[in-house]
Short mmCIF file of C-alpha atoms in Angstrom, two decimals:
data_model
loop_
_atom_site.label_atom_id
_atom_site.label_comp_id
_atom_site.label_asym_id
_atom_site.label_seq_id
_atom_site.Cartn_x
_atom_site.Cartn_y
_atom_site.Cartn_z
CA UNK A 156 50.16 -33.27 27.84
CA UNK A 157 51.34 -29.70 26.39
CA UNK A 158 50.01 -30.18 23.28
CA UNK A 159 46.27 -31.38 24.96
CA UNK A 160 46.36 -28.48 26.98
CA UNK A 161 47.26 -26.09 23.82
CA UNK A 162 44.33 -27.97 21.65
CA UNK A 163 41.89 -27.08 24.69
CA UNK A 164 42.93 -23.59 25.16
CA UNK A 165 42.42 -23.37 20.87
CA UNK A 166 39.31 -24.90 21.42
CA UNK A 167 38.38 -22.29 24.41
CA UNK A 168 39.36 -19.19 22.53
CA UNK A 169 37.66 -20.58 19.54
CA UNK A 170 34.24 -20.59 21.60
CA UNK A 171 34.67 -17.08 23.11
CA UNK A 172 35.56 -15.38 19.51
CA UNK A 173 32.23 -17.43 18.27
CA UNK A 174 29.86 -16.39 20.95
CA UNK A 175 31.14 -12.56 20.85
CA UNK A 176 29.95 -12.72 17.42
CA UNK A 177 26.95 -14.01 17.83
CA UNK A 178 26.36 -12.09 20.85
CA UNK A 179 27.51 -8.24 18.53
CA UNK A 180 25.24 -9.49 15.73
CA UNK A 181 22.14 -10.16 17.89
CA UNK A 182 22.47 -6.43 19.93
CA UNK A 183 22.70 -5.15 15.83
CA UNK A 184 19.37 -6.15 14.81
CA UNK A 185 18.15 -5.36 18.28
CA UNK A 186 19.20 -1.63 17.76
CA UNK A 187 17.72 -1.83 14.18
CA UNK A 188 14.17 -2.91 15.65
CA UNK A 189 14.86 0.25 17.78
CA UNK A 190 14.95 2.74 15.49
CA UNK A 191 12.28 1.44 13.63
CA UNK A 192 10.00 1.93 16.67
CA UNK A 193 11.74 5.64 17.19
CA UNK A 194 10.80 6.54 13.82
CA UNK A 195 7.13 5.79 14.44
CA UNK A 196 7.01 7.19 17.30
CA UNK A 197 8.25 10.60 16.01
CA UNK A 198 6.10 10.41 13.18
CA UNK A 199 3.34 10.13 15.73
CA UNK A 200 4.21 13.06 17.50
CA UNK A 201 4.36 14.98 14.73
CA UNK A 202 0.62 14.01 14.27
CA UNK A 203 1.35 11.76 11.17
CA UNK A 204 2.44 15.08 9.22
CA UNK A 205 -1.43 16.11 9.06
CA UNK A 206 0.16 19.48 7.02
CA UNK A 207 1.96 17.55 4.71
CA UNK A 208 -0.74 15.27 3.96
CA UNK A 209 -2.54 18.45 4.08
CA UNK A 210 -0.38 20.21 1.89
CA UNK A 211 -0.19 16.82 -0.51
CA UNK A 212 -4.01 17.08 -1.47
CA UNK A 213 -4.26 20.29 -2.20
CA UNK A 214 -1.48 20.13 -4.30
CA UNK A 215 -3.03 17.26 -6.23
CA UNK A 216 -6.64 18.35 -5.95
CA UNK A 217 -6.16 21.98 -7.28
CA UNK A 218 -3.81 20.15 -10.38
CA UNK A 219 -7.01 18.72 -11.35
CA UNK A 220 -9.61 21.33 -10.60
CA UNK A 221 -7.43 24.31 -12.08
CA UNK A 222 -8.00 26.38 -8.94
CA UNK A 223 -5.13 26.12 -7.31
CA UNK A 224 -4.36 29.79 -7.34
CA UNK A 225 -7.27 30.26 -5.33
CA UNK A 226 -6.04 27.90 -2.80
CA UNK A 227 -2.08 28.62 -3.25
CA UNK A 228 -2.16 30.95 -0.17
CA UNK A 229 -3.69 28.20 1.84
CA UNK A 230 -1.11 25.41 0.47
CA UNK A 231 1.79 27.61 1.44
CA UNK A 232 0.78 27.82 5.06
CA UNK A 233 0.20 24.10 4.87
CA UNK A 234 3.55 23.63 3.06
CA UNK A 235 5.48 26.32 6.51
CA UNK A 236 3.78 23.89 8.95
CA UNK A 237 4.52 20.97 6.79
CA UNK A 238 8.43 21.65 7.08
CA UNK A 239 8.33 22.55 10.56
CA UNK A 240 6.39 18.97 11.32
CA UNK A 241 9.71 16.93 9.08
CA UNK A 242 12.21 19.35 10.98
CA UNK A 243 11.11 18.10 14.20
CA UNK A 244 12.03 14.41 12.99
CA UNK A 245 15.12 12.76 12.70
CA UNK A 246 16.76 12.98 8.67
CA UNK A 247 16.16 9.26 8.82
CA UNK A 248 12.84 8.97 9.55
CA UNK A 249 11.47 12.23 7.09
CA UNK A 250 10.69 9.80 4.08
CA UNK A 251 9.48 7.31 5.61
CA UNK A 252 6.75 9.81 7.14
CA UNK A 253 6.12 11.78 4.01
CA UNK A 254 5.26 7.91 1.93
CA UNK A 255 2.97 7.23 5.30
CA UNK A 256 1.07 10.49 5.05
CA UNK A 257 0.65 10.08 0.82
CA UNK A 258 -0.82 6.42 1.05
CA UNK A 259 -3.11 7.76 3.85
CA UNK A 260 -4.21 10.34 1.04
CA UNK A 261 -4.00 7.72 -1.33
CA UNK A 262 -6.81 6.75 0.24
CA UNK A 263 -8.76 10.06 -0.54
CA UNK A 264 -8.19 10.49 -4.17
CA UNK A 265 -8.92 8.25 -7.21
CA UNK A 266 -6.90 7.04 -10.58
CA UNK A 267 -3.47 6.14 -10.75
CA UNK A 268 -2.41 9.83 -12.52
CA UNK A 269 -3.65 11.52 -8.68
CA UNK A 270 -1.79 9.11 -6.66
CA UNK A 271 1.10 9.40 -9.02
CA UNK A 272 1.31 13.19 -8.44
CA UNK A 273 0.28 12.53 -4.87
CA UNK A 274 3.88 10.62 -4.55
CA UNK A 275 5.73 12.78 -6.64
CA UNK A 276 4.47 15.84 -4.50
CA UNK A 277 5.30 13.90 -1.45
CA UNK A 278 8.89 13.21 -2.75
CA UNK A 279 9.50 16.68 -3.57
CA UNK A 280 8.74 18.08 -0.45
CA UNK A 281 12.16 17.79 1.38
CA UNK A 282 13.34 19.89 -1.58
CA UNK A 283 10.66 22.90 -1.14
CA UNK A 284 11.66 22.68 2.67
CA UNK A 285 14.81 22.90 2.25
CA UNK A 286 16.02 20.23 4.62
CA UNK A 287 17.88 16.24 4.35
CA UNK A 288 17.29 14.76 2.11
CA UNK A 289 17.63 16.89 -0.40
CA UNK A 290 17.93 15.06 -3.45
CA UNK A 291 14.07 13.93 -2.32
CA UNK A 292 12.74 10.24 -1.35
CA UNK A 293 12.33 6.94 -2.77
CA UNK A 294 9.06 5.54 -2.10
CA UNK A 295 8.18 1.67 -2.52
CA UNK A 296 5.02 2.40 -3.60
CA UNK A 297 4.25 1.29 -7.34
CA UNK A 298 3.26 4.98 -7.85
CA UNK A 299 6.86 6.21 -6.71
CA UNK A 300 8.76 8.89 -8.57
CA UNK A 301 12.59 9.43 -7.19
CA UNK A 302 14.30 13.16 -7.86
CA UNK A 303 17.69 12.27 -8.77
#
């Protein structure tokens, strides 16, 4: 009868160790989903960093016309308002807002050598600010160009 009574308090303990597992690994992803929804939400406060995207074009636009001096004034202001927009997110959500605001100008500009720069300008950007992360983002874009 001991040794019953030993199996089914194995057996017991076995179940509760199980379903604490199960239980931790569920409230994991749960808290992932989370900060997913955080990071958009940030990003949408931040008005989906209009300067950056801002900022982005003229960057890329004034490459190819040659007048970016004219402009450079203009992109610097962009590029002040730009790093106060990322500052006002959380480190882990920064890239993920700067590769949202270059495929919405992706959408504005055409060949693959503009949305090429339009990535690597959007990558470099953490750098010029000054803030995390520095060594700049990597973007899963096909156009993506990581700082290492």
């Amino acid at each position: 009868m001991a040794k019953l009574t030993l199996l089914l308090a194995s057996f017991a303990l076995f179940l509760l160790v199980a379903n604490a597992s199960i239980y931790r690994t569920t409230v994991e992803i749960d808290d992932e989903n989370g900060r997913e929804q955080s990071c958009q939400e940030q990003i949408q406060q931040q008005q989906q960093l209009r300067h950056c995207q801002m900022y982005m074009m003229q960057r890329v636009r004034g490459r190819q016309q040659e007048s970016w001096l004219l402009d450079n004034q203009q992109q610097q202001q962009h590029l002040r308002q730009c790093c106060q927009e990322l500052q006002q997110l959380d480190t882990r959500c920064r890239c993920q807002g700067l590769e949202q605001a270059a495929r919405q100008g992706q959408q504005q500009v055409r060949g693959q050598e503009m949305q090429e720069e339009l990535y690597e300008t959007a990558s470099n950007i953490p750098q010029r600010c000054n803030i995390q992360p520095r060594q700049g983002c990597q973007f899963s874009s096909p156009y993506s160009v990581s700082i290492e």
